[in-house]
CSV table of C-alpha atoms in Angstrom, one decimal:
chain,number,residue,atom,x,y,z
A,1,MET,CA,-25.3,-36.4,-76.5
A,2,SER,CA,-23.0,-38.5,-74.3
A,3,GLU,CA,-20.1,-38.0,-72.3
A,4,SER,CA,-17.9,-40.7,-71.0
A,5,PRO,CA,-14.4,-41.6,-69.5
A,6,SER,CA,-11.9,-43.2,-71.8
A,7,SER,CA,-11.8,-46.3,-69.2
A,8,LYS,CA,-15.3,-47.2,-70.1
A,9,ASP,CA,-15.4,-50.1,-72.4
A,10,ALA,CA,-18.4,-49.2,-74.0
A,11,ALA,CA,-17.3,-46.1,-75.3
A,12,THR,CA,-14.4,-47.4,-77.3
A,13,GLY,CA,-15.2,-51.0,-77.9
A,14,ALA,CA,-11.8,-51.9,-76.6
A,15,ALA,CA,-10.5,-54.5,-74.3
A,16,LYS,CA,-10.5,-53.7,-70.6
A,17,PRO,CA,-7.6,-51.2,-69.7
A,18,GLN,CA,-5.2,-53.9,-68.0
A,19,GLU,CA,-5.2,-55.8,-71.2
A,20,ALA,CA,-5.2,-53.0,-73.7
A,21,THR,CA,-2.2,-51.3,-72.0
A,22,ALA,CA,0.3,-54.1,-71.8
A,23,GLY,CA,3.6,-53.2,-72.9
A,24,PHE,CA,3.0,-49.5,-73.6
A,25,LEU,CA,5.7,-47.1,-72.4
A,26,ASN,CA,5.3,-43.5,-71.6
A,27,THR,CA,7.6,-42.4,-74.5
A,28,ASP,CA,5.8,-44.8,-77.1
A,29,TRP,CA,5.6,-43.1,-80.5
A,30,ASN,CA,5.7,-46.4,-82.7
A,31,PRO,CA,4.9,-45.3,-86.1
A,32,ARG,CA,2.0,-47.2,-87.4
A,33,GLY,CA,1.8,-47.9,-91.3
A,34,LEU,CA,-1.2,-47.4,-93.5
A,35,PRO,CA,-3.7,-50.8,-93.7
A,36,GLU,CA,-2.6,-53.3,-96.6
A,37,GLY,CA,-3.9,-52.1,-99.9
A,38,ALA,CA,-4.3,-48.6,-98.8
A,39,ALA,CA,-3.0,-46.1,-101.5
A,40,THR,CA,-1.7,-42.4,-101.0
A,41,SER,CA,-1.4,-39.5,-103.4
A,42,ASN,CA,0.0,-36.2,-103.2
A,43,VAL,CA,-1.9,-33.2,-104.5
A,44,VAL,CA,-0.8,-29.6,-105.2
A,45,LEU,CA,-3.8,-27.2,-105.4
A,46,ARG,CA,-4.2,-23.6,-106.4
A,47,THR,CA,-6.9,-21.5,-104.4
A,48,GLN,CA,-9.2,-19.0,-105.6
A,49,ASP,CA,-7.3,-16.2,-104.7
A,50,GLY,CA,-4.0,-17.5,-106.0
A,51,ALA,CA,-2.3,-18.8,-103.3
A,52,ALA,CA,-0.7,-22.5,-103.2
A,53,THR,CA,-1.7,-25.2,-100.9
A,54,GLY,CA,-2.0,-29.2,-101.0
A,55,GLY,CA,-2.4,-32.3,-99.2
A,56,ALA,CA,-1.8,-35.9,-99.3
A,57,LEU,CA,-4.9,-38.1,-99.9
A,58,TYR,CA,-5.0,-41.6,-98.1
A,59,ARG,CA,-7.7,-44.1,-99.9
A,60,PRO,CA,-8.4,-47.3,-98.3
A,61,ALA,CA,-8.4,-50.7,-100.1
A,62,THR,CA,-12.2,-50.7,-100.7
A,63,ALA,CA,-13.9,-47.7,-102.2
A,64,THR,CA,-15.6,-44.9,-99.8
A,65,ASP,CA,-17.5,-42.0,-100.6
A,66,THR,CA,-16.5,-40.3,-97.5
A,67,VAL,CA,-13.4,-38.5,-96.3
A,68,VAL,CA,-12.0,-37.2,-93.2
A,69,CYS,CA,-10.0,-34.0,-93.5
A,70,ILE,CA,-7.4,-32.7,-91.2
A,71,MET,CA,-5.8,-29.4,-91.5
A,72,HIS,CA,-4.0,-26.7,-89.1
A,73,PRO,CA,-3.9,-23.1,-90.1
A,74,ARG,CA,0.0,-23.0,-89.8
A,75,GLU,CA,1.4,-26.6,-89.1
A,76,PHE,CA,2.2,-29.6,-91.4
A,77,MET,CA,0.0,-32.6,-90.7
A,78,ALA,CA,0.5,-35.1,-93.6
A,79,CYS,CA,1.6,-37.7,-91.0
A,80,HIS,CA,-1.2,-37.2,-88.4
A,81,TYR,CA,-1.6,-40.1,-86.0
A,82,LEU,CA,-5.3,-40.8,-86.7
A,83,VAL,CA,-4.8,-41.2,-90.5
A,84,PRO,CA,-4.1,-45.0,-90.0
A,85,ASP,CA,-7.3,-45.4,-87.8
A,86,ILE,CA,-9.3,-43.4,-90.4
A,87,VAL,CA,-8.3,-45.6,-93.3
A,88,GLU,CA,-8.2,-48.7,-91.3
A,89,ALA,CA,-12.2,-47.9,-90.7
A,90,GLY,CA,-12.8,-48.0,-94.3
A,91,TYR,CA,-12.7,-44.0,-94.9
A,92,ALA,CA,-10.2,-41.9,-96.9
A,93,ALA,CA,-8.3,-39.1,-95.0
A,94,TRP,CA,-7.1,-36.0,-96.5
A,95,SER,CA,-4.3,-34.1,-94.7
A,96,GLN,CA,-3.9,-30.7,-96.0
A,97,TRP,CA,-1.2,-28.2,-95.4
A,98,PRO,CA,-1.6,-24.6,-95.4
A,99,ARG,CA,-0.1,-21.9,-97.6
A,100,SER,CA,2.3,-21.0,-95.2
A,101,VAL,CA,3.6,-23.7,-93.1
A,102,GLY,CA,5.1,-23.1,-89.7
A,103,ASN,CA,5.0,-19.4,-90.4
A,104,ASP,CA,2.0,-17.1,-88.9
A,105,LEU,CA,3.9,-13.9,-89.8
A,106,ARG,CA,0.9,-13.2,-92.2
A,107,LEU,CA,-1.6,-15.8,-91.0
A,108,GLU,CA,-5.2,-14.2,-91.5
A,109,HIS,CA,-7.6,-16.8,-91.0
A,110,GLU,CA,-10.1,-15.3,-93.3
A,111,PHE,CA,-7.9,-16.1,-96.1
A,112,ALA,CA,-6.9,-19.5,-94.8
A,113,LEU,CA,-10.6,-20.3,-95.5
A,114,TYR,CA,-9.4,-20.1,-99.3
A,115,ASP,CA,-7.0,-23.0,-98.4
A,116,VAL,CA,-10.0,-25.2,-96.9
A,117,ALA,CA,-12.1,-24.3,-99.8
A,118,ALA,CA,-9.6,-25.3,-102.6
A,119,GLY,CA,-9.3,-28.9,-100.5
A,120,MET,CA,-12.9,-29.3,-100.2
A,121,GLU,CA,-13.6,-28.7,-104.1
A,122,PHE,CA,-10.9,-30.9,-104.8
A,123,LEU,CA,-12.6,-33.7,-102.7
A,124,ARG,CA,-16.1,-33.2,-104.0
A,125,LYS,CA,-14.4,-33.5,-107.6
A,126,ALA,CA,-12.7,-36.5,-106.5
A,127,GLY,CA,-16.1,-38.1,-105.9
A,128,PHE,CA,-16.4,-37.8,-102.2
A,129,THR,CA,-19.8,-37.1,-101.4
A,130,ARG,CA,-19.7,-37.0,-97.6
A,131,ILE,CA,-16.9,-34.8,-96.0
A,132,VAL,CA,-16.1,-34.7,-92.5
A,133,LEU,CA,-13.6,-32.1,-90.8
A,134,LEU,CA,-11.3,-33.1,-88.0
A,135,GLY,CA,-9.8,-30.1,-86.1
A,136,ASN,CA,-7.0,-30.9,-83.8
A,137,SER,CA,-5.7,-28.3,-81.5
A,138,GLY,CA,-5.7,-25.1,-83.7
A,139,GLY,CA,-7.2,-26.8,-86.6
A,140,SER,CA,-10.5,-26.6,-84.5
A,141,GLY,CA,-10.6,-22.6,-84.8
A,142,LEU,CA,-9.9,-22.9,-88.6
A,143,TYR,CA,-12.3,-25.5,-89.4
A,144,SER,CA,-15.0,-24.2,-87.2
A,145,LEU,CA,-14.8,-20.9,-88.6
A,146,TYR,CA,-15.3,-22.5,-92.1
A,147,ALA,CA,-18.1,-24.3,-91.3
A,148,GLN,CA,-19.9,-21.2,-90.0
A,149,GLN,CA,-19.1,-19.0,-93.1
A,150,ALA,CA,-19.9,-22.1,-95.5
A,151,SER,CA,-23.2,-22.3,-93.5
A,152,LEU,CA,-24.0,-18.6,-94.5
A,153,ALA,CA,-25.4,-17.0,-97.8
A,154,PRO,CA,-22.4,-15.4,-99.6
A,155,ALA,CA,-23.7,-11.8,-98.7
A,156,ASP,CA,-23.7,-12.7,-95.2
A,157,ARG,CA,-20.2,-13.8,-94.9
A,158,ILE,CA,-17.4,-11.8,-93.2
A,159,LYS,CA,-16.5,-8.8,-95.4
A,160,LYS,CA,-13.4,-7.4,-93.8
A,161,THR,CA,-10.5,-9.0,-91.7
A,162,PRO,CA,-10.0,-7.4,-88.2
A,163,GLY,CA,-7.3,-5.4,-90.0
A,164,GLY,CA,-9.6,-3.8,-92.6
A,165,ARG,CA,-8.7,-6.0,-95.7
A,166,ALA,CA,-11.3,-7.1,-98.0
A,167,THR,CA,-11.9,-10.8,-97.7
A,168,LYS,CA,-14.1,-11.3,-101.1
A,169,LEU,CA,-15.6,-14.3,-99.0
A,170,ASP,CA,-18.8,-13.6,-100.8
A,171,GLN,CA,-17.2,-14.8,-104.1
A,172,LEU,CA,-15.7,-17.9,-102.6
A,173,ALA,CA,-17.2,-21.4,-103.4
A,174,MET,CA,-17.5,-22.9,-100.2
A,175,VAL,CA,-18.5,-26.8,-99.8
A,176,GLU,CA,-20.3,-27.3,-96.7
A,177,PRO,CA,-18.9,-30.3,-94.4
A,178,ASP,CA,-21.0,-33.0,-93.4
A,179,GLY,CA,-19.5,-33.7,-89.9
A,180,MET,CA,-17.4,-32.4,-87.3
A,181,VAL,CA,-14.7,-33.8,-85.1
A,182,PHE,CA,-12.7,-31.6,-82.6
A,183,LEU,CA,-9.8,-33.5,-81.2
A,184,ALA,CA,-8.1,-31.5,-78.4
A,185,PRO,CA,-9.5,-28.4,-79.3
A,186,HIS,CA,-8.6,-25.1,-77.8
A,187,PRO,CA,-11.0,-22.5,-78.0
A,188,GLY,CA,-9.2,-20.5,-80.9
A,189,GLN,CA,-5.8,-19.2,-81.2
A,190,GLY,CA,-6.6,-15.8,-79.9
A,191,ALA,CA,-8.8,-17.2,-76.9
A,192,LEU,CA,-5.7,-19.5,-76.0
A,193,LEU,CA,-3.3,-16.6,-76.0
A,194,MET,CA,-5.8,-14.7,-74.0
A,195,GLN,CA,-5.2,-17.3,-71.2
A,196,CYS,CA,-1.5,-17.4,-71.6
A,197,ILE,CA,-0.3,-14.1,-72.2
A,198,ASP,CA,1.9,-12.4,-69.5
A,199,PRO,CA,0.0,-9.4,-68.1
A,200,SER,CA,3.2,-8.4,-66.2
A,201,VAL,CA,4.8,-6.9,-69.4
A,202,ILE,CA,5.1,-3.0,-68.5
A,203,ASP,CA,6.7,-2.1,-71.9
A,204,GLU,CA,6.3,-4.0,-75.3
A,205,SER,CA,9.7,-2.9,-76.5
A,206,ASP,CA,11.2,-4.1,-73.4
A,207,PRO,CA,10.6,-8.0,-72.8
A,208,LEU,CA,12.2,-8.0,-69.4
A,209,SER,CA,9.8,-5.0,-67.9
A,210,VAL,CA,7.9,-6.6,-65.2
A,211,ASP,CA,5.1,-5.3,-63.0
A,212,ALA,CA,5.9,-7.0,-59.7
A,213,SER,CA,2.1,-7.3,-58.6
A,214,LEU,CA,1.2,-9.2,-61.6
A,215,ASP,CA,4.2,-11.5,-62.2
A,216,PRO,CA,3.0,-14.9,-62.2
A,217,PHE,CA,6.6,-16.1,-61.3
A,218,ASP,CA,7.1,-14.2,-58.0
A,219,GLU,CA,6.5,-16.2,-54.9
A,220,ALA,CA,4.8,-13.2,-53.0
A,221,ASN,CA,1.8,-14.0,-55.8
A,222,GLY,CA,1.7,-17.5,-54.9
A,223,PHE,CA,4.3,-19.1,-57.5
A,224,GLY,CA,5.9,-22.4,-56.9
A,225,ASP,CA,8.0,-24.6,-58.7
A,226,ALA,CA,7.5,-28.3,-59.9
A,227,LYS,CA,8.0,-29.8,-56.7
A,228,THR,CA,6.0,-27.2,-54.6
A,229,GLY,CA,3.5,-26.1,-57.1
A,230,ALA,CA,2.1,-22.7,-57.3
A,231,ARG,CA,-1.2,-21.4,-55.1
A,232,TYR,CA,-2.7,-18.4,-56.7
A,233,GLY,CA,-5.3,-16.7,-54.5
A,234,ALA,CA,-8.5,-15.6,-56.1
A,235,GLU,CA,-7.9,-12.0,-56.1
A,236,PHE,CA,-4.6,-12.4,-57.8
A,237,VAL,CA,-5.9,-14.6,-60.4
A,238,ARG,CA,-8.9,-12.0,-61.0
A,239,ARG,CA,-6.5,-9.2,-61.4
A,240,TYR,CA,-4.2,-11.2,-63.5
A,241,ARG,CA,-7.2,-12.3,-65.9
A,242,GLN,CA,-8.2,-8.7,-66.0
A,243,GLY,CA,-4.5,-7.7,-66.7
A,244,GLN,CA,-4.3,-10.2,-69.8
A,245,HIS,CA,-7.4,-8.7,-71.4
A,246,GLU,CA,-5.9,-5.1,-70.8
A,247,ARG,CA,-2.7,-6.2,-72.6
A,248,VAL,CA,-4.4,-7.8,-75.5
A,249,GLN,CA,-6.5,-4.6,-75.9
A,250,ARG,CA,-3.2,-2.4,-76.0
A,251,LEU,CA,-1.4,-4.9,-78.6
A,252,ASP,CA,-5.0,-4.5,-80.7
A,253,ALA,CA,-4.5,-0.8,-80.4
A,254,MET,CA,-1.0,-0.8,-81.4
A,255,ALA,CA,-1.7,-3.3,-84.2
A,256,HIS,CA,-4.5,-1.0,-85.5
A,257,ALA,CA,-2.2,2.2,-85.2
A,258,LEU,CA,0.4,0.5,-87.4
A,259,ILE,CA,-2.2,-0.6,-90.0
A,260,GLU,CA,-3.6,3.2,-90.0
A,261,ARG,CA,-0.1,4.5,-90.2
A,262,ARG,CA,0.8,2.4,-93.3
A,263,MET,CA,-2.8,3.0,-95.1
A,264,GLN,CA,-2.4,6.7,-94.6
A,265,ALA,CA,0.9,6.9,-96.3
A,266,ARG,CA,-0.3,4.6,-99.2
A,267,GLY,CA,-3.1,7.3,-99.7
A,268,ARG,CA,-0.6,10.1,-99.7
A,269,ALA,CA,1.6,8.3,-102.3
A,270,LYS,CA,-1.4,7.6,-104.5
A,271,GLU,CA,-1.7,11.7,-104.5
A,272,GLY,CA,1.6,12.2,-105.4
A,273,GLY,CA,3.2,12.2,-102.0
A,274,SER,CA,7.1,11.9,-101.1
A,275,ALA,CA,9.1,8.8,-101.5
A,276,ALA,CA,9.1,8.5,-97.8
A,277,ASP,CA,5.3,7.9,-98.1
A,278,ARG,CA,6.0,5.3,-100.7
A,279,ARG,CA,8.5,3.4,-98.4
A,280,LEU,CA,6.2,3.9,-95.5
A,281,GLY,CA,3.1,2.7,-97.4
A,282,ALA,CA,5.1,-0.3,-98.7
A,283,HIS,CA,6.6,-1.4,-95.3
A,284,THR,CA,4.7,-4.1,-93.0
A,285,PRO,CA,6.0,-3.6,-89.7
A,286,ILE,CA,6.6,-6.9,-87.5
A,287,MET,CA,5.1,-7.2,-84.1
A,288,GLN,CA,7.3,-8.8,-81.5
A,289,VAL,CA,4.8,-10.2,-78.6
A,290,TRP,CA,7.0,-11.5,-75.8
A,291,ARG,CA,6.2,-13.7,-72.9
A,292,THR,CA,2.9,-15.4,-74.1
A,293,ASN,CA,3.2,-18.7,-72.2
A,294,ALA,CA,2.0,-18.0,-68.5
A,295,ASP,CA,-1.1,-19.4,-67.8
A,296,LEU,CA,-1.7,-19.8,-64.1
A,297,ARG,CA,-3.4,-23.2,-64.7
A,298,CYS,CA,-0.3,-24.5,-65.6
A,299,TYR,CA,1.5,-24.1,-62.5
A,300,ASP,CA,-1.4,-24.3,-59.9
A,301,LEU,CA,-2.8,-27.6,-60.8
A,302,SER,CA,-5.7,-26.7,-58.4
A,303,LEU,CA,-7.3,-24.4,-60.6
A,304,ASP,CA,-9.3,-25.9,-63.4
A,305,PRO,CA,-8.1,-29.5,-61.9
A,306,SER,CA,-7.1,-32.5,-64.4
A,307,ASP,CA,-4.7,-34.9,-65.1
A,308,ARG,CA,-2.0,-32.7,-66.3
A,309,LYS,CA,1.4,-32.3,-65.2
A,310,TYR,CA,3.0,-29.3,-64.0
A,311,GLY,CA,4.4,-26.8,-67.1
A,312,THR,CA,3.0,-26.0,-70.6
A,313,LEU,CA,3.2,-27.3,-74.0
A,314,TRP,CA,6.5,-25.8,-74.3
A,315,GLY,CA,8.2,-27.5,-71.3
A,316,GLY,CA,8.4,-27.5,-67.7
A,317,ASP,CA,10.7,-24.5,-67.0
A,318,PRO,CA,8.5,-21.6,-66.9
A,319,PHE,CA,11.3,-18.7,-67.4
A,320,ALA,CA,12.4,-20.6,-70.6
A,321,SER,CA,9.1,-21.1,-72.2
A,322,ASN,CA,7.8,-17.8,-71.4
A,323,TYR,CA,10.8,-15.4,-71.8
A,324,GLY,CA,12.6,-17.8,-74.8
A,325,SER,CA,12.6,-17.3,-78.5
A,326,VAL,CA,9.8,-19.8,-79.4
A,327,GLY,CA,6.1,-19.3,-78.3
A,328,PHE,CA,2.8,-18.2,-79.6
A,329,ALA,CA,2.5,-15.0,-81.7
A,330,ARG,CA,6.2,-14.3,-81.2
A,331,LEU,CA,6.3,-12.6,-84.4
A,332,CYS,CA,3.5,-11.5,-86.6
A,333,SER,CA,2.3,-8.8,-88.7
A,334,PRO,CA,-0.2,-6.4,-87.3
A,335,GLU,CA,-3.0,-8.2,-89.3
A,336,SER,CA,-2.1,-11.6,-88.5
A,337,TRP,CA,-2.3,-10.4,-84.8
A,338,LEU,CA,-5.8,-9.1,-85.1
A,339,SER,CA,-6.9,-12.1,-87.1
A,340,THR,CA,-5.2,-15.1,-85.5
A,341,TRP,CA,-4.0,-14.2,-82.0
A,342,SER,CA,-6.3,-11.7,-80.8
A,343,GLY,CA,-8.9,-12.8,-78.1
A,344,ILE,CA,-10.9,-9.9,-78.7
A,345,SER,CA,-10.8,-9.1,-82.4
A,346,SER,CA,-10.4,-12.6,-84.1
A,347,ASN,CA,-13.1,-14.2,-85.9
A,348,ALA,CA,-11.7,-17.8,-85.4
A,349,LEU,CA,-12.9,-18.1,-82.0
A,350,LEU,CA,-14.9,-21.1,-81.1
A,351,ALA,CA,-17.1,-19.0,-78.9
A,352,LYS,CA,-18.1,-17.0,-82.0
A,353,SER,CA,-18.5,-20.0,-84.6
A,354,ALA,CA,-19.3,-23.2,-82.8
A,355,PRO,CA,-22.9,-22.1,-82.3
A,356,ALA,CA,-23.2,-22.2,-86.3
A,357,ILE,CA,-22.3,-25.9,-86.5
A,358,ARG,CA,-25.5,-27.9,-87.3
A,359,GLN,CA,-23.6,-31.1,-88.4
A,360,PRO,CA,-23.1,-34.1,-86.3
A,361,THR,CA,-20.0,-33.7,-83.8
A,362,LEU,CA,-17.8,-35.6,-81.8
A,363,LEU,CA,-15.6,-33.9,-79.1
A,364,VAL,CA,-12.6,-35.8,-77.9
A,365,GLU,CA,-10.9,-34.4,-74.9
A,366,TYR,CA,-7.4,-35.3,-73.5
A,367,THR,CA,-7.6,-35.2,-69.8
A,368,GLY,CA,-4.0,-34.3,-69.1
A,369,ASP,CA,-3.9,-31.5,-71.9
A,370,GLN,CA,-1.8,-28.6,-71.0
A,371,ALA,CA,-3.6,-25.9,-73.0
A,372,CYS,CA,-7.2,-27.4,-73.3
A,373,PHE,CA,-8.5,-27.2,-69.8
A,374,PRO,CA,-11.8,-29.1,-68.5
A,375,SER,CA,-13.7,-25.8,-68.0
A,376,ILE,CA,-12.8,-24.7,-71.5
A,377,ILE,CA,-13.8,-28.0,-72.9
A,378,ARG,CA,-17.2,-27.7,-71.5
A,379,ASP,CA,-17.6,-24.2,-72.8
A,380,ILE,CA,-16.8,-25.4,-76.1
A,381,PHE,CA,-19.1,-28.4,-76.0
A,382,SER,CA,-21.9,-26.2,-75.0
A,383,ALA,CA,-21.1,-23.7,-77.9
A,384,ILE,CA,-21.6,-26.2,-80.5
A,385,GLY,CA,-24.9,-25.6,-82.0
A,386,THR,CA,-26.1,-29.0,-82.9
A,387,SER,CA,-27.9,-31.3,-80.5
A,388,GLU,CA,-26.3,-34.3,-82.4
A,389,LYS,CA,-22.9,-34.1,-80.2
A,390,ARG,CA,-20.6,-36.3,-78.3
A,391,HIS,CA,-18.0,-35.5,-75.7
A,392,GLU,CA,-15.5,-38.3,-74.9
A,393,ARG,CA,-12.7,-38.1,-72.2
A,394,VAL,CA,-9.3,-40.1,-73.0
A,395,ARG,CA,-6.3,-39.8,-70.7
A,396,GLY,CA,-3.5,-38.4,-72.5
A,397,ASP,CA,-1.5,-35.2,-73.1
A,398,HIS,CA,-2.3,-32.5,-76.0
A,399,HIS,CA,-0.7,-34.8,-78.3
A,400,GLY,CA,-2.4,-38.0,-77.1
A,401,ARG,CA,0.7,-39.5,-75.7
A,402,ALA,CA,0.3,-41.8,-72.5
A,403,LEU,CA,0.6,-39.8,-69.1
A,404,ALA,CA,2.2,-42.7,-67.4
A,405,ALA,CA,4.7,-45.4,-67.7
A,406,GLY,CA,2.4,-48.8,-68.7
A,407,GLU,CA,-0.3,-46.7,-70.1
A,408,GLU,CA,-1.8,-46.9,-73.6
A,409,PRO,CA,-1.2,-43.8,-75.4
A,410,GLY,CA,-4.3,-41.7,-75.6
A,411,ARG,CA,-4.1,-41.3,-79.3
A,412,TYR,CA,-5.0,-45.1,-79.8
A,413,VAL,CA,-8.0,-44.5,-77.7
A,414,ALA,CA,-9.0,-41.6,-79.5
A,415,GLY,CA,-8.5,-43.5,-82.8
A,416,ARG,CA,-10.9,-45.9,-81.6
A,417,ILE,CA,-13.6,-43.7,-80.6
A,418,VAL,CA,-13.1,-41.6,-84.1
A,419,GLN,CA,-13.7,-45.0,-85.9
A,420,GLU,CA,-16.9,-46.2,-83.9
A,421,TRP,CA,-18.4,-42.6,-84.2
A,422,LEU,CA,-17.4,-42.7,-88.2
A,423,ARG,CA,-19.2,-45.9,-88.6
A,424,GLN,CA,-22.4,-44.7,-86.6
A,425,HIS,CA,-22.9,-41.4,-88.4
A,426,PHE,CA,-21.4,-42.4,-91.7
A,427,PRO,CA,-21.9,-46.1,-92.4
A,428,GLY,CA,-20.5,-47.6,-95.5
């Protein structure tokens, strides 16, 4: 195990910071092409449960038996910024898209494992004998859950989703990975939401309802804008965290009740029930979950201090990001809430899955991340089961962008770290 700051030359093999960062701007997003001689192919796959998925395979000019996979359960990552670094180091890169890109209305992680498995099977048949999973952000929960389930005997795998659907994972062919990389990982989408959901919502049907005693944006509770910063007292933080847990419990209960109502109607319909039973049994309600972007640490930078700036992944205006139409779990089915977004019910939480990881593992933390805070990263690293693990810290925001003008974007430093780690553990 090792832990070292991004400025340490030995960790990256890079030039000294003042030499390496010359000419970079905070807004630098210069696209980098693949190395000369690299080849790209697009692949369409069918999963074992009949869904469509696919990916892009990037091969270096020289043959390799090692491929690094990148995937997110709901995002399109075909142009992930580490692909050029992986291929430059002499390894293949596989960037896979899920069955429902940009849509988590029906995202159940147990079935997303079928997508991963289809990609793994394709790569094995393509001749890759060593497969490394690289989980970036939300991809960390998906890949960690896959690694956990693949390590189990089929009969010991998850039998039902949190919503009660049979997973049939005991029938799924699951190739085990040979290595794991976590890049800016959060602790799973449900655990992430548990940290940032607004507990001051009184009525789920009224997005503007507020319990003033738990309002994170009330100056009486310690809130301050970007100029002054917030300062929340320890007792408020304690009540706030408890309130977040209680709101997730209420939403879990709501999801279970909606599922039970539908399933009871289906049962009545099968026994010759009314047309109303058939309608209700066929109907999948959609949960609207408002105000899910209010982690106190995003406004009080003294809590779990890091290099991050005031604000969240969604921007610097707390009211716009918390009350607006775009946000985590804004629209989801009861099943997807329980499987993906519940910090209580979801199986895709690293606290549950990371202890099963026995493969060599690299964790790269961005020190200015507004979603993955230092204490959370320490918990994730500690939970990873293998002793052959390494933790690197790199200056950058959640997406690996530079934190200040003149700095090298953190994703470039992260790319060199990944290259060095791959060469060490998977030599050509």
